[in-house]
Amino acid sequence: ECDTIVIAGMGGENIAQILAGAPWTADGRHTLLLQPQSRAEALRRFLAEHGYAIAREALVRDRGFLYPVIEAGAGEMHLTLGRQWAGADLLYDPLGDRYIIEKIIQLQAAAAGSNRASAPEARERGDYARAVITELLQMREEWRHANCPGN
């Protein structure tokens, strides 16, 4: 009976679980407006793997925190690791630079923790974090070139 579904104010993993329980949301007749409070990368990955495509994404600031707002619907998309973590299309978002920096800092802390551990799984998590950081640094440069002429 509706054409737009809003799911907001919870973690990206919880939003993904809700969508997994409602596969009819990927039938092409619904627009999804999703606003994860955390783990947005998990939600973006879920969307890409389950027949959804992100049409638009924007950042909002609330009480000093940045949150993505994602418009999605049925479709196919491929997201690099960097786009999973820092947004599918935030090249011209005025808050994009700050958001990318926050993700880099978060992943640097994770990589540092993994470096101190001796388990092979920890090293793999550290390698993953470093791979994402590399992509995020490249995305930040792209953002700077698109938004700061002369830099």
Coordinates of N, CA and C in Angstrom, one line a residue:
E1 N 0.8 -1.2 0.0 CA 0.0 0.0 0.0 C 0.8 1.3 0.0
C2 N 2.2 1.1 0.1 CA 3.0 2.3 0.1 C 4.0 2.2 -1.0
D3 N 4.6 3.4 -1.4 CA 5.7 3.3 -2.4 C 7.0 3.8 -1.8
T4 N 7.0 4.3 -0.6 CA 8.2 4.8 0.1 C 8.3 4.2 1.5
I5 N 9.4 3.6 1.8 CA 9.6 3.0 3.1 C 10.8 3.7 3.8
V6 N 10.6 4.2 5.0 CA 11.7 4.9 5.8 C 12.0 4.0 7.0
I7 N 13.3 3.7 7.1 CA 13.9 2.9 8.2 C 15.1 3.8 8.7
A8 N 14.9 4.3 9.9 CA 15.9 5.2 10.4 C 16.2 5.0 11.9
G9 N 17.3 5.5 12.3 CA 17.6 5.6 13.8 C 18.1 4.3 14.4
M10 N 18.6 3.4 13.6 CA 19.2 2.1 14.2 C 20.4 1.8 13.4
G11 N 21.1 0.8 13.8 CA 22.3 0.4 13.1 C 22.1 -0.2 11.7
G12 N 23.1 -0.1 10.9 CA 23.0 -0.6 9.5 C 22.7 -2.1 9.5
E13 N 23.3 -2.9 10.4 CA 23.0 -4.3 10.4 C 21.6 -4.6 10.8
N14 N 21.0 -3.8 11.7 CA 19.5 -4.0 12.0 C 18.7 -3.7 10.8
I15 N 19.0 -2.6 10.1 CA 18.2 -2.2 8.9 C 18.3 -3.3 7.9
A16 N 19.5 -3.9 7.7 CA 19.7 -5.0 6.7 C 18.9 -6.2 7.1
Q17 N 18.8 -6.5 8.4 CA 18.0 -7.6 8.9 C 16.5 -7.4 8.6
I18 N 16.0 -6.2 8.8 CA 14.6 -5.8 8.5 C 14.4 -6.1 7.0
L19 N 15.3 -5.5 6.1 CA 15.1 -5.7 4.7 C 15.2 -7.2 4.3
A20 N 16.0 -7.9 4.9 CA 16.1 -9.4 4.6 C 14.8 -10.1 4.9
G21 N 14.1 -9.6 6.0 CA 12.9 -10.2 6.3 C 11.7 -9.7 5.5
A22 N 12.0 -8.7 4.6 CA 10.9 -8.2 3.7 C 11.5 -8.1 2.3
P23 N 11.8 -9.3 1.7 CA 12.4 -9.2 0.3 C 11.5 -8.5 -0.7
W24 N 10.2 -8.4 -0.5 CA 9.4 -7.7 -1.4 C 9.8 -6.2 -1.6
T25 N 10.6 -5.7 -0.7 CA 11.1 -4.3 -0.8 C 12.1 -4.1 -2.0
A26 N 12.6 -5.2 -2.6 CA 13.5 -5.2 -3.7 C 12.7 -5.5 -5.0
D27 N 11.4 -5.4 -5.0 CA 10.7 -5.7 -6.2 C 10.6 -4.6 -7.2
G28 N 11.1 -3.4 -6.9 CA 11.1 -2.3 -7.9 C 9.9 -1.4 -7.7
R29 N 9.0 -1.7 -6.8 CA 7.9 -0.8 -6.6 C 8.0 0.1 -5.4
H30 N 9.2 0.0 -4.7 CA 9.4 0.8 -3.5 C 10.7 1.6 -3.5
T31 N 10.6 2.8 -3.0 CA 11.8 3.6 -2.7 C 12.1 3.4 -1.2
L32 N 13.3 3.2 -0.9 CA 13.7 3.0 0.5 C 14.5 4.3 0.9
L33 N 14.2 4.9 2.0 CA 15.0 5.9 2.6 C 15.5 5.4 3.9
L34 N 16.8 5.2 3.9 CA 17.5 4.5 5.0 C 18.5 5.4 5.7
Q35 N 18.5 5.4 7.0 CA 19.4 6.3 7.8 C 20.0 5.5 8.9
P36 N 21.1 4.8 8.6 CA 21.8 4.1 9.7 C 22.5 5.0 10.6
Q37 N 22.4 4.7 11.9 CA 23.2 5.4 13.0 C 24.6 4.9 13.1
S38 N 24.8 3.6 12.7 CA 26.1 3.0 12.8 C 26.2 1.9 11.7
R39 N 27.4 1.4 11.5 CA 27.6 0.3 10.5 C 27.0 0.5 9.2
A40 N 27.0 1.7 8.6 CA 26.5 2.0 7.3 C 27.2 1.1 6.3
E41 N 28.4 0.8 6.5 CA 29.1 -0.1 5.5 C 28.5 -1.4 5.4
A42 N 28.0 -2.0 6.5 CA 27.3 -3.3 6.5 C 26.0 -3.2 5.7
L43 N 25.3 -2.0 5.8 CA 24.0 -1.8 5.1 C 24.3 -1.7 3.6
R44 N 25.3 -0.9 3.3 CA 25.6 -0.7 1.8 C 26.0 -2.1 1.2
R45 N 26.8 -2.9 1.9 CA 27.2 -4.2 1.4 C 26.0 -5.1 1.2
F46 N 25.1 -5.1 2.2 CA 23.8 -5.9 2.1 C 23.0 -5.4 0.9
L47 N 22.9 -4.1 0.7 CA 22.1 -3.6 -0.5 C 22.7 -4.2 -1.8
A48 N 24.0 -4.1 -1.9 CA 24.7 -4.5 -3.1 C 24.6 -6.0 -3.4
E49 N 24.5 -6.8 -2.3 CA 24.5 -8.2 -2.4 C 23.0 -8.8 -2.6
H50 N 22.0 -7.9 -2.4 CA 20.7 -8.4 -2.3 C 19.7 -7.8 -3.3
G51 N 20.2 -7.2 -4.4 CA 19.3 -6.7 -5.4 C 18.8 -5.3 -5.3
Y52 N 19.5 -4.5 -4.5 CA 19.2 -3.1 -4.4 C 20.3 -2.3 -5.0
A53 N 19.9 -1.0 -5.3 CA 20.9 -0.1 -5.8 C 20.7 1.2 -5.1
I54 N 21.8 1.9 -4.8 CA 21.7 3.2 -4.1 C 21.5 4.3 -5.2
A55 N 20.4 5.0 -5.2 CA 20.1 6.1 -6.1 C 20.8 7.4 -5.7
R56 N 20.8 7.7 -4.5 CA 21.4 8.9 -3.9 C 21.8 8.6 -2.5
E57 N 22.8 9.4 -2.1 CA 23.2 9.4 -0.7 C 23.7 10.8 -0.3
A58 N 23.3 11.2 0.9 CA 23.7 12.5 1.4 C 24.0 12.3 2.9
L59 N 24.8 13.3 3.4 CA 25.2 13.2 4.8 C 24.4 14.3 5.5
V60 N 24.1 14.0 6.8 CA 23.5 15.0 7.7 C 24.3 15.1 8.9
R61 N 24.3 16.2 9.5 CA 25.0 16.4 10.8 C 23.9 16.6 11.9
D62 N 24.0 15.8 13.0 CA 23.1 15.9 14.1 C 23.9 15.9 15.4
R63 N 23.9 16.9 16.1 CA 24.6 17.0 17.4 C 26.0 16.6 17.3
G64 N 26.7 17.0 16.2 CA 28.1 16.8 16.0 C 28.4 15.5 15.4
F65 N 27.5 14.6 15.1 CA 27.7 13.4 14.4 C 27.2 13.4 13.0
L66 N 27.9 12.7 12.1 CA 27.5 12.7 10.7 C 26.8 11.3 10.5
Y67 N 25.7 11.4 9.7 CA 25.0 10.2 9.4 C 24.6 10.2 7.9
P68 N 24.7 9.1 7.3 CA 24.3 9.0 5.9 C 22.8 8.8 5.8
V69 N 22.2 9.4 4.7 CA 20.8 9.1 4.4 C 20.9 8.5 3.0
I70 N 20.4 7.3 2.8 CA 20.5 6.6 1.6 C 19.1 6.4 1.0
E71 N 19.0 6.8 -0.3 CA 17.8 6.4 -1.1 C 18.2 5.3 -2.0
A72 N 17.4 4.2 -1.8 CA 17.7 3.0 -2.6 C 16.4 2.4 -3.1
G73 N 16.6 1.5 -4.1 CA 15.5 0.8 -4.7 C 16.1 -0.5 -5.4
A74 N 15.2 -1.1 -6.1 CA 15.6 -2.3 -6.8 C 16.7 -2.0 -7.9
G75 N 17.6 -2.9 -8.1 CA 18.7 -2.7 -9.1 C 19.9 -3.5 -8.7
E76 N 20.9 -3.2 -9.5 CA 22.2 -3.9 -9.3 C 23.3 -2.8 -9.1
M77 N 24.2 -3.0 -8.3 CA 25.4 -2.1 -8.1 C 26.6 -2.9 -7.6
H78 N 27.7 -2.3 -7.9 CA 28.9 -2.8 -7.4 C 29.6 -1.7 -6.6
L79 N 30.0 -2.0 -5.4 CA 30.7 -1.0 -4.5 C 32.1 -1.5 -4.2
T80 N 33.0 -0.6 -4.4 CA 34.4 -0.9 -4.0 C 34.4 -0.9 -2.4
L81 N 35.5 -1.3 -1.8 CA 35.6 -1.3 -0.4 C 35.4 0.2 0.1
G82 N 36.1 1.1 -0.6 CA 36.0 2.5 -0.2 C 34.6 3.0 -0.2
R83 N 33.8 2.7 -1.2 CA 32.4 3.2 -1.3 C 31.5 2.4 -0.3
Q84 N 31.9 1.2 0.0 CA 31.1 0.6 1.1 C 31.2 1.3 2.4
W85 N 32.5 1.8 2.7 CA 32.7 2.5 3.9 C 32.4 4.0 3.9
A86 N 32.6 4.6 2.8 CA 32.5 6.1 2.8 C 31.4 6.6 1.9
G87 N 30.5 5.8 1.5 CA 29.4 6.3 0.8 C 29.5 5.9 -0.7
A88 N 28.3 5.7 -1.3 CA 28.2 5.3 -2.7 C 28.5 6.4 -3.6
D89 N 28.1 7.6 -3.2 CA 28.2 8.8 -4.1 C 28.2 10.1 -3.3
L90 N 29.3 10.4 -2.6 CA 29.4 11.6 -1.8 C 30.4 12.5 -2.4
L91 N 30.7 12.4 -3.6 CA 31.8 13.2 -4.2 C 31.6 14.7 -4.0
Y92 N 30.4 15.2 -4.1 CA 30.1 16.6 -4.0 C 29.4 17.0 -2.7
D93 N 29.2 16.0 -1.8 CA 28.6 16.3 -0.5 C 29.5 17.2 0.3
P94 N 29.0 18.4 0.8 CA 29.9 19.3 1.5 C 30.5 18.7 2.8
L95 N 29.9 17.6 3.3 CA 30.4 16.9 4.5 C 31.2 15.7 4.2
G96 N 31.4 15.4 2.9 CA 32.1 14.2 2.5 C 33.5 14.1 3.0
D97 N 34.2 15.2 3.0 CA 35.6 15.1 3.5 C 35.7 14.7 5.0
R98 N 34.9 15.3 5.8 CA 34.9 15.0 7.2 C 34.5 13.6 7.4
Y99 N 33.5 13.1 6.7 CA 33.0 11.7 6.8 C 34.1 10.7 6.5
I100 N 34.8 11.0 5.4 CA 35.9 10.1 5.0 C 37.0 10.1 6.0
I101 N 37.3 11.3 6.6 CA 38.4 11.4 7.6 C 38.0 10.5 8.8
E102 N 36.7 10.7 9.2 CA 36.2 9.9 10.4 C 36.3 8.4 10.2
K103 N 36.1 7.9 9.0 CA 36.2 6.5 8.6 C 37.6 6.1 8.7
I104 N 38.5 6.9 8.1 CA 40.0 6.6 8.2 C 40.4 6.4 9.6
I105 N 40.1 7.4 10.5 CA 40.5 7.3 11.9 C 40.0 6.0 12.5
Q106 N 38.7 5.7 12.3 CA 38.1 4.5 12.8 C 38.9 3.3 12.4
L107 N 39.2 3.2 11.1 CA 39.9 2.0 10.6 C 41.4 2.0 11.0
Q108 N 42.0 3.1 11.2 CA 43.4 3.1 11.7 C 43.4 2.5 13.1
A109 N 42.4 2.9 13.9 CA 42.4 2.3 15.3 C 42.2 0.8 15.2
A110 N 41.4 0.3 14.3 CA 41.2 -1.1 14.1 C 42.4 -1.8 13.7
A111 N 43.1 -1.2 12.7 CA 44.4 -1.8 12.2 C 45.4 -1.8 13.2
A112 N 45.5 -0.8 14.0 CA 46.5 -0.7 15.1 C 46.3 -1.8 16.1
G113 N 45.0 -2.0 16.5 CA 44.7 -3.1 17.4 C 45.0 -4.5 16.8
S114 N 44.8 -4.7 15.5 CA 45.1 -5.9 14.9 C 46.6 -6.2 14.8
N115 N 47.3 -5.1 14.7 CA 48.8 -5.3 14.7 C 49.3 -5.8 16.0
R116 N 48.7 -5.5 17.1 CA 49.1 -6.0 18.4 C 48.7 -7.4 18.7
A117 N 47.8 -7.9 17.9 CA 47.3 -9.3 18.2 C 48.2 -10.3 17.3
S118 N 48.3 -11.5 17.8 CA 49.1 -12.5 17.1 C 48.3 -13.5 16.3
A119 N 47.0 -13.5 16.5 CA 46.1 -14.5 15.8 C 46.1 -14.1 14.3
P120 N 46.1 -15.2 13.4 CA 46.0 -14.9 12.0 C 44.8 -14.1 11.6
E121 N 43.6 -14.4 12.3 CA 42.4 -13.6 11.9 C 42.6 -12.2 12.2
A122 N 43.3 -11.8 13.2 CA 43.6 -10.4 13.5 C 44.4 -9.8 12.5
R123 N 45.4 -10.5 12.0 CA 46.2 -10.0 10.9 C 45.4 -9.7 9.6
E124 N 44.5 -10.7 9.4 CA 43.6 -10.5 8.2 C 42.7 -9.3 8.4
R125 N 42.2 -9.1 9.6 CA 41.4 -7.9 9.8 C 42.2 -6.6 9.6
G126 N 43.4 -6.6 10.1 CA 44.3 -5.5 9.9 C 44.6 -5.2 8.4
D127 N 44.9 -6.3 7.6 CA 45.1 -6.2 6.2 C 43.9 -5.6 5.5
Y128 N 42.7 -6.0 5.9 CA 41.4 -5.5 5.4 C 41.3 -4.0 5.7
A129 N 41.5 -3.7 6.9 CA 41.4 -2.3 7.3 C 42.4 -1.4 6.5
R130 N 43.6 -1.9 6.3 CA 44.6 -1.1 5.6 C 44.2 -1.0 4.1
A131 N 43.6 -2.0 3.5 CA 43.1 -1.9 2.1 C 42.0 -0.9 2.0
V132 N 41.1 -0.9 3.0 CA 40.0 0.1 3.0 C 40.6 1.5 3.1
I133 N 41.5 1.7 4.0 CA 42.2 3.0 4.3 C 42.8 3.5 3.0
T134 N 43.5 2.7 2.3 CA 44.1 3.1 1.0 C 43.1 3.6 0.0
E135 N 41.9 2.9 -0.1 CA 40.9 3.4 -1.0 C 40.3 4.7 -0.5
L136 N 40.1 4.8 0.8 CA 39.5 6.0 1.4 C 40.4 7.2 1.2
L137 N 41.7 7.0 1.3 CA 42.7 8.1 1.0 C 42.5 8.6 -0.5
Q138 N 42.4 7.7 -1.4 CA 42.2 8.0 -2.8 C 40.8 8.7 -3.0
M139 N 39.8 8.3 -2.3 CA 38.5 8.9 -2.4 C 38.6 10.4 -1.8
R140 N 39.3 10.6 -0.8 CA 39.5 11.9 -0.2 C 40.2 12.8 -1.2
E141 N 41.2 12.3 -1.9 CA 41.8 13.2 -2.9 C 40.8 13.5 -4.0
E142 N 40.0 12.5 -4.4 CA 39.0 12.8 -5.5 C 38.1 13.9 -5.0
W143 N 37.6 13.8 -3.7 CA 36.7 14.7 -3.1 C 37.4 16.1 -3.1
R144 N 38.6 16.2 -2.7 CA 39.3 17.5 -2.6 C 39.4 18.1 -4.0
H145 N 39.8 17.3 -5.0 CA 39.9 17.9 -6.4 C 38.6 18.4 -6.9
A146 N 37.5 17.7 -6.6 CA 36.1 18.0 -7.1 C 35.6 19.3 -6.3
N147 N 36.0 19.5 -5.1 CA 35.4 20.5 -4.3 C 36.3 21.7 -3.9
C148 N 37.6 21.5 -4.1 CA 38.6 22.6 -3.8 C 39.5 22.9 -5.0
P149 N 38.9 23.6 -6.0 CA 39.8 23.9 -7.1 C 41.1 24.5 -6.7
G150 N 42.1 24.1 -7.4 CA 43.4 24.7 -7.1 C 44.2 23.8 -6.2
N151 N 43.6 22.8 -5.6 CA 44.4 21.9 -4.6 C 44.8 20.7 -5.3

